[in-house]
Structure formats: C-alpha cells, structure tokens
XYZ file of C-alpha atoms in Angstrom:
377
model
C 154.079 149.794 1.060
C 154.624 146.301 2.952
C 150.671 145.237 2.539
C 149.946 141.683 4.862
C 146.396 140.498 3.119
C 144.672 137.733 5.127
C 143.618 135.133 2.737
C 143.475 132.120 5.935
C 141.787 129.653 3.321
C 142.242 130.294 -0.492
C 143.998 127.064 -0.513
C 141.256 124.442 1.153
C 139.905 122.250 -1.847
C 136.619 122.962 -0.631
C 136.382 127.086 -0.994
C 133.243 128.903 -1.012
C 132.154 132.256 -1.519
C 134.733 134.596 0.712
C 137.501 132.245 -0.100
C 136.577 133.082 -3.984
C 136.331 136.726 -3.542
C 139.567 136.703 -1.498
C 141.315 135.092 -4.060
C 139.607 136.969 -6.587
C 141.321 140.423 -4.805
C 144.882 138.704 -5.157
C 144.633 137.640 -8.804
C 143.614 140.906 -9.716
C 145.913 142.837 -7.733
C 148.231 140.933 -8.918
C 147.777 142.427 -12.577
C 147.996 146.148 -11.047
C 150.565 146.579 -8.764
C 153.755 145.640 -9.288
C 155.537 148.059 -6.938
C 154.278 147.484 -3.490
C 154.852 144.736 -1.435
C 152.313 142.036 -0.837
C 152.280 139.196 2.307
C 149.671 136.877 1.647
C 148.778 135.149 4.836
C 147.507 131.475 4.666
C 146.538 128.476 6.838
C 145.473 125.424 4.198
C 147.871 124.201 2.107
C 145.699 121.696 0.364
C 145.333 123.583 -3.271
C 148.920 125.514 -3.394
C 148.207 125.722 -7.782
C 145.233 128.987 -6.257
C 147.502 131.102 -6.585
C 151.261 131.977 -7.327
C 153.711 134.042 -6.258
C 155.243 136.643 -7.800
C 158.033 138.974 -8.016
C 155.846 141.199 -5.102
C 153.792 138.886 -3.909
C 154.499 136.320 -1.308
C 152.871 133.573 -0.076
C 153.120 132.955 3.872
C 151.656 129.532 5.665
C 151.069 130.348 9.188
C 151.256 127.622 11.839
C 147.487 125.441 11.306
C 145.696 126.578 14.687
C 142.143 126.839 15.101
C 140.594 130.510 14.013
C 141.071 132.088 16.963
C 144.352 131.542 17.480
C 145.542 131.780 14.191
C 144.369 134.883 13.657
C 144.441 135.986 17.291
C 148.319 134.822 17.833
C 149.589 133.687 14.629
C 148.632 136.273 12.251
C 148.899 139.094 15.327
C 153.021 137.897 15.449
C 153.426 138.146 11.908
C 152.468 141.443 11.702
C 155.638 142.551 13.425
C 157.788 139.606 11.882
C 157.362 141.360 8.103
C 157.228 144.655 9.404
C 153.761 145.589 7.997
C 152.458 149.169 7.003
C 149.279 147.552 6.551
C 147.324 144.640 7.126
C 143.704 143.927 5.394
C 141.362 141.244 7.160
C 139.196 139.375 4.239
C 137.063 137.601 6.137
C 134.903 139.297 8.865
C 137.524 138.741 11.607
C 140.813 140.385 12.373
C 143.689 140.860 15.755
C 142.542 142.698 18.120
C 146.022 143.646 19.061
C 147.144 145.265 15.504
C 149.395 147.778 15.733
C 149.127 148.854 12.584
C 146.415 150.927 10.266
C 143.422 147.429 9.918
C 141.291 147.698 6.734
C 138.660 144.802 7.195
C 136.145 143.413 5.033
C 132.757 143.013 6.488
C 130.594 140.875 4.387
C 127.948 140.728 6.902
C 127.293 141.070 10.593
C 124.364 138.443 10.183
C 125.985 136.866 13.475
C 124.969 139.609 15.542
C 121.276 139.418 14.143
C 118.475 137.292 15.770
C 117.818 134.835 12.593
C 121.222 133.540 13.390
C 121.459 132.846 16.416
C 119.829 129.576 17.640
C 119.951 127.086 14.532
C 123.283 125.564 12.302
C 125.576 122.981 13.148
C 128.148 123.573 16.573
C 130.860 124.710 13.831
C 128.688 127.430 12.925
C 127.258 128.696 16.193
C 130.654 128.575 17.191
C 131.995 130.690 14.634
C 129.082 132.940 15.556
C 130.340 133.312 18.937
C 133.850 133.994 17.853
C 132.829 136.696 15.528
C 130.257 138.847 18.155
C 133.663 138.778 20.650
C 135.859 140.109 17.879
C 133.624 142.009 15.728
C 132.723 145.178 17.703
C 136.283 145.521 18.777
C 138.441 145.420 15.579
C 135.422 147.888 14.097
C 136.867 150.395 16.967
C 140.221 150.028 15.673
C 139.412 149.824 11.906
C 140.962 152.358 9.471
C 138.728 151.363 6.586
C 136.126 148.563 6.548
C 135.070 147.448 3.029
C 131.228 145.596 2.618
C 130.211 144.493 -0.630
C 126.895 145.780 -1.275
C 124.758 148.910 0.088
C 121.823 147.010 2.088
C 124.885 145.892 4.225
C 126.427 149.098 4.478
C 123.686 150.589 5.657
C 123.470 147.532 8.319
C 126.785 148.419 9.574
C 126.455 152.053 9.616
C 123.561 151.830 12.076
C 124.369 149.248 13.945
C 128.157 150.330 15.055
C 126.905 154.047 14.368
C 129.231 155.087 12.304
C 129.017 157.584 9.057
C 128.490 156.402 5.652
C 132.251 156.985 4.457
C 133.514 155.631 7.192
C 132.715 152.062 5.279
C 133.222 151.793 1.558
C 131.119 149.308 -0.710
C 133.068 147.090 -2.924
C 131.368 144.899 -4.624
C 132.318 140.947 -5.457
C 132.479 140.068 -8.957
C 132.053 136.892 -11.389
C 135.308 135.000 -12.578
C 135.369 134.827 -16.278
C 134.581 130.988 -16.671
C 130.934 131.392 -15.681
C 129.618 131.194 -18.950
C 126.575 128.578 -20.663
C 128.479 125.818 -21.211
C 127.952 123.739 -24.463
C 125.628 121.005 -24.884
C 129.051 118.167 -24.440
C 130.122 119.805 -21.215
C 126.778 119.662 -19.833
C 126.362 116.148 -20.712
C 129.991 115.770 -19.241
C 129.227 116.916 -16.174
C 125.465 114.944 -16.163
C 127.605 112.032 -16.168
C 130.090 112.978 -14.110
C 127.778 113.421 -10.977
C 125.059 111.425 -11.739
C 121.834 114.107 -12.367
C 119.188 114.035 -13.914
C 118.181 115.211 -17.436
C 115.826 118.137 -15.746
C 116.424 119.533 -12.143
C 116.168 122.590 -10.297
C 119.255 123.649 -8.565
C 119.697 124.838 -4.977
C 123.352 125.825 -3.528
C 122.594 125.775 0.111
C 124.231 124.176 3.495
C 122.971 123.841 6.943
C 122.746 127.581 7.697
C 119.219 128.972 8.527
C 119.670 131.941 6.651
C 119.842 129.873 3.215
C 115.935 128.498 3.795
C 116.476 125.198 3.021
C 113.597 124.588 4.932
C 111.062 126.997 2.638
C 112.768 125.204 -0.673
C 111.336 121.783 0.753
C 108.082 123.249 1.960
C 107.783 124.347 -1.635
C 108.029 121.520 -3.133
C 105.899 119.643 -0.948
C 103.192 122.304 -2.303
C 103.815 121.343 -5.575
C 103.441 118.042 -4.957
C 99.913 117.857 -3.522
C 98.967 119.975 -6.189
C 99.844 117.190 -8.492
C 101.958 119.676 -10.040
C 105.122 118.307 -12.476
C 108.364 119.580 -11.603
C 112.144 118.370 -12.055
C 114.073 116.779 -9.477
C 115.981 118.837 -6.757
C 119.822 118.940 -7.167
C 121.723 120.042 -3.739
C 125.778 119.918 -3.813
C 127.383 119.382 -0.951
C 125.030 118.283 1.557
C 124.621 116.026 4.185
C 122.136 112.995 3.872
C 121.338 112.633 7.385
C 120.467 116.320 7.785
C 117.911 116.528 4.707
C 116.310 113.190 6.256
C 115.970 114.901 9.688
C 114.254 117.981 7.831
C 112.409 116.441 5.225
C 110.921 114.129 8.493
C 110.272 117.694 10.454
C 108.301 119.010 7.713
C 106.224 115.741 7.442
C 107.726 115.651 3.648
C 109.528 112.216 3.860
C 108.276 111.494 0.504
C 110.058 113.953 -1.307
C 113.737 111.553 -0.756
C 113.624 110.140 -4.067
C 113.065 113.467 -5.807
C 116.288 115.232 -4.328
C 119.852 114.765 -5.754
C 122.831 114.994 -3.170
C 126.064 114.868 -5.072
C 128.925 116.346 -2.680
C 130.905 119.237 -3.152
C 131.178 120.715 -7.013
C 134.443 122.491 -7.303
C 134.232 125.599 -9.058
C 135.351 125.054 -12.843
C 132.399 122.582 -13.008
C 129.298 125.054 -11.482
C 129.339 127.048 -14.466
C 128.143 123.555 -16.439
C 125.818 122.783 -13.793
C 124.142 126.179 -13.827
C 123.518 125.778 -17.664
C 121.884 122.800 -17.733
C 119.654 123.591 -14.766
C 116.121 124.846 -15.481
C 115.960 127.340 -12.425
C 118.277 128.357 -9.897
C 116.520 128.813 -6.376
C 118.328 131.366 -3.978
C 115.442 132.225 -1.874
C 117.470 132.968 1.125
C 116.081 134.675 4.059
C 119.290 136.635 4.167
C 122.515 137.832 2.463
C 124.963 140.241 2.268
C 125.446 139.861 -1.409
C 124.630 136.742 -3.459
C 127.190 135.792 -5.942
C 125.712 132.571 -6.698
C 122.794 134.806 -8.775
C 125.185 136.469 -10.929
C 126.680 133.213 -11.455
C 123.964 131.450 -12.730
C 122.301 134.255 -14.889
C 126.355 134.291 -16.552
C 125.368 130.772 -17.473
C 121.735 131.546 -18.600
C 119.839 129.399 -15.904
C 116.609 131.780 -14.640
C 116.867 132.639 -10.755
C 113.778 133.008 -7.654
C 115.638 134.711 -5.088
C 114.119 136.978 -1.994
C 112.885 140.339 -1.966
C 115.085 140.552 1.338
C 118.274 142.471 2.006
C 120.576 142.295 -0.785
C 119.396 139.891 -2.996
C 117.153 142.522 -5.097
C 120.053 144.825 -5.175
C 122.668 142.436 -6.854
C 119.555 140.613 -9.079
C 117.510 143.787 -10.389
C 114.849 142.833 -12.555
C 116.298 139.806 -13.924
C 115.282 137.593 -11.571
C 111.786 136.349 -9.969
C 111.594 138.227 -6.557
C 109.510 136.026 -4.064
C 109.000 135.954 0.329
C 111.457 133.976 1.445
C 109.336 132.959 4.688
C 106.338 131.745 2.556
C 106.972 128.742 0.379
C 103.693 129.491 -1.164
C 105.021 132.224 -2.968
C 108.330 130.176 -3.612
C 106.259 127.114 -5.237
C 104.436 129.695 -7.297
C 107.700 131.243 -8.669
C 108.872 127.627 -9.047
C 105.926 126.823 -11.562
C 106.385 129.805 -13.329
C 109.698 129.793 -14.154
C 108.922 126.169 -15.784
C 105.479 127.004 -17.466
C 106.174 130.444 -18.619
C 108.162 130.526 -21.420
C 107.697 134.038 -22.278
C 108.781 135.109 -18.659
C 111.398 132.506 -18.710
C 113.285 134.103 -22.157
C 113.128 137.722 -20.512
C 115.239 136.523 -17.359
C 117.617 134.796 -18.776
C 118.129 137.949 -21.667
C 117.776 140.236 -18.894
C 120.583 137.759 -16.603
C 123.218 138.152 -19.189
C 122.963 142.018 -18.408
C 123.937 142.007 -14.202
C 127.044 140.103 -14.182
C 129.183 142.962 -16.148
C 127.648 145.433 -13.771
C 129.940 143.356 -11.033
C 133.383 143.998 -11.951
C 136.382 142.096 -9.482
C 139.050 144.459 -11.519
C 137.554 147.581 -10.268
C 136.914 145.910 -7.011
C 140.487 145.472 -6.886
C 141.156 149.104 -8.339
C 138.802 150.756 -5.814
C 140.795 148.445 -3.007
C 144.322 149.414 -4.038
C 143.126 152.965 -3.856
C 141.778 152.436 -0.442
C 145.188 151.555 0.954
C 147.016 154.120 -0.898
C 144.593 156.748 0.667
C 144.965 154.870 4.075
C 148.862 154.609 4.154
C 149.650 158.755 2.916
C 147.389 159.260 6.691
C 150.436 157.563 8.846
C-alpha cells in the first residue's frame, strides 16, 4: 500500500495535543511496518529532528498556505502526485475532493456544539467555521473515521447518524518520558522557569471549553475563605487575557498569585507535573484528556469534570467535580491539599490508568484499519 498520513504540524516548536498523538501514530508505525509505503504530509518545518525518515517512510513539506488551502488544494494535488491507495486525515479536517478511500480522525465535533460557538480568540472561531463547512462533508465520503474515546463516539454516531462500527475508538496514549521526575530535575526546571516552591498547575488556553474562567472563580472562593493555597502556574498564556478575566470576575487581586511562564515544551512537563501539588483539568468539555494521564504518570493528583470524557480516561483516580460550579472546584482544590489520606490513594491509584492507554496498540489497531480498508478496493 502507498499510505499519504496528514501530519500538517508535527514539526511547529509549539505542538500540542493532536500534533503529539499524530506524531505518536508515526513513531510507532514506524516500528511495525516496514513493507508498506508511507507519505507523511507536512506544512512546518520548524522542528525537522520530530521525526525521521526511513527506508518506507517519507517526509513531504507541502507549499505553507493557510488550512484551507493547504489541505483543500495542496494536500488534495498530492494525492494524485504520489499516487495514493490511501490517505488518513489526523486532525479533524480532510479534501473534500479525495478520490481515494479517506480514513479521518475525529477527535471531537465540539465545533458543531453550542458551548463553542460564541467565545475564543478570531483564530479559533475561525477554525470553527472552517471545520462545520468541511466536517459533515468528508464524514459522507469517509471510509473509516477513528475517535479516541467512547463518550465521543457515541457523539458522532448520533449526530451524523451513523452505526456504531461505522467509527472505531482508538485511544491516545502517554509517551514513555512522563514519569516523576527526581528531586534535581524538579529543582532544574523550578529554576529554569521561575515557579514557585508550591503551585497548582493548570494547562489551559483561551478556549471556553477549558474553564479557565471556573479555575479563577475557584480560587477567588478560597480566598475569601481565608483559605491557604499555592500559587497558580499557567504555561503558555497570555497576560493581557488573564487581566481582562481576572477584571470580569471582579478577582483583580488574585495577579500576584498566578504564574505565567510561556510555552513548556514537552520533555520538560513531565518535571513540572511532579513537582506540582494538584493538577486542575476541570474542563467543561473534551474528547479525551491526555493531560490527566500525563500527570497521574508523574504522580501529581488530578480534579477534572464529571463531563464527557474526562471520567472515562480518569476512572477513579482522580477527584470528579462540576465543571460549571467553582464551588465544587474550590472544594476539590482544598481537599486534594488537606487530605493526605485521599491525596496517597490518587496518586497510587494514577500510576494504574496510564498503561491502560497504549499508543502501540493504537498504532496496531490503526494499521489494521487500513489493511481492512484497502482489501475493500
């Protein structure tokens, strides 16, 4: 087989969760198949050490465009120009004009949902827009579409109306380095970005769905309770955004108690979720949540939400709270620093979930997908 893999940003410094689970497929792919064919398409070139190629595996820049167009025009071309058998979409989008069997990975249809439609930065609501033109057509079209956890499957199901093995659940892993760091790589890392000895760590952005909003309103509770808590640590985050909120929320006050220290590339999270004393995820949606199984790898306690996903990927190893009241957020807050009784039991329970996650048989289960997919032409 002559297999094209859209993988539009595995290079960008900056990568976040489906460039990571993208590159994740590759690698592991990589390990298993050395007979077919593989045409990794990519815009960035920033990071080229990602990934390498190999004997069946080539790495293909695409002309930088915009989204649409590269993956509208650029990526649509190519398909013909390395005379694909099939071509598998990684990242919620595909060409509407392939000509060839599509396997596409959903990892959420949160765009065509009312929580996301009126709030996030122009990027975003852009991208929003882009995705409910292209979505509902390429699903038509779609030999196989992958999701990576049941709640979403079952989203998908009903709202395209479409039968249960008509979309297959693969679900994303944890790379091997998230681990608890030692005591020296902790302190390492301290240093390196300037945190304090105690915080609570939140991996958010400007995105409704990730609640920033209840996280602050939570902590203003604990504050006029007079209740002691560590400083708030938020990577890659604007200043001017958090001011604008905090000022929104009447919580102004609460400036000197958050920590903004830019983007944390990924060999240096799995230090920062050691030394953190909690983890908050309370989201008000997700598809998955990778960032849970991350941080219980590195033995940091999570609060996530009792919503979608999140309490199929975290089981009982996390505490489950409402992500639209930050009462019950503040509460989960306290206990995870007071109780240390509760506190050993999720973080022995944590270590537990991540091996339940497995990218190799994600990769397995995918390989076998296109095998099945390719014997139907």
């Amino acid at each position: 087989m002559r297999i094209g893999i859209e993988a539009q940003r595995i290079f960008r410094k900056k990568k976040h969760g489906m460039d990571m689970v993208a590159l994740a497929l590759i690698r592991n792919l990589q390990q298993l198949d050395t007979e077919n064919e593989y045409f990794i398409f990519v815009n960035d070139t920033e990071d080229p050490s990602a990934i390498k190629e190999t004997s069946n595996f080539k790495i293909v820049p695409l002309p930088p465009a915009p989204y649409p167009i590269w993956e509208q025009k650029n990526l649509a071309k190519a398909i013909k120009t390395y005379q694909l058998d099939l071509l598998h979409c990684t990242s919620n989008t595909a060409p509407v004009s392939c000509s060839i069997p599509l396997l596409i990975t959903l990892h959420d249809i949160i765009y065509l949902e009312k929580i996301n439609l009126k709030e996030g930065t122009w990027y975003q609501r852009l991208g929003n827009i882009y995705r409910r033109w292209n979505v509902p057509k390429v699903v038509k079209k779609a030999a196989m579409i992958f999701t990576v956890s049941h709640y979403e499957q079952k989203r998908i199901v009903e709202h395209f109306g479409l039968q249960n093995n008509e979309v297959q659940v693969i679900y994303n892993g944890v790379a091997g380095h998230f681990k608890i760091e030692d005591i020296q790589k902790q302190e390492a890392i301290r240093l390196k970005y300037d945190l304090p000895k105690s915080f609570i760590l939140f991996l958010g952005n400007t995105d409704p769905k990730k609640n920033l909003r209840g996280v602050l309103k939570s902590l203003a509770i604990l504050e006029e309770k007079g209740i002691e808590h560590p400083d708030l640590v938020m990577p890659d985050f604007g200043k001017e955004v958090l001011i604008s909120m905090l000022e929104e929320i009447n919580a102004s006050h609460l400036i000197s108690r958050i920590h903004l220290t830019g983007y944390i590339p990924n060999e240096d999270l799995p230090a920062i979720y050691s030394a953190a004393k909690v983890f908050l995820y309370p989201s008000l949606r997700e598809s998955f949540g990778l960032p849970i199984l991350e941080a219980m790898a590195c033995g940091c306690p999570v609060i996530t939400s009792d919503t979608s996903s999140m309490p199929e990927v975290a089981g009982d190893a996390a505490i489950i709270v409402d992500p639209f009241n930050p009462a019950s957020i503040s509460k989960a807050i306290e206990k995870s620093l007071t109780d240390s009784a509760s506190r050993n039991m999720l973080i022995q329970r944590g270590f537990l979930r991540p091996p339940l996650f497995d990218y190799k048989k994600g990769a397995l289960d995918t390989l076998s997908a296109y095998q099945k997919i390719y014997s139907r032409k």
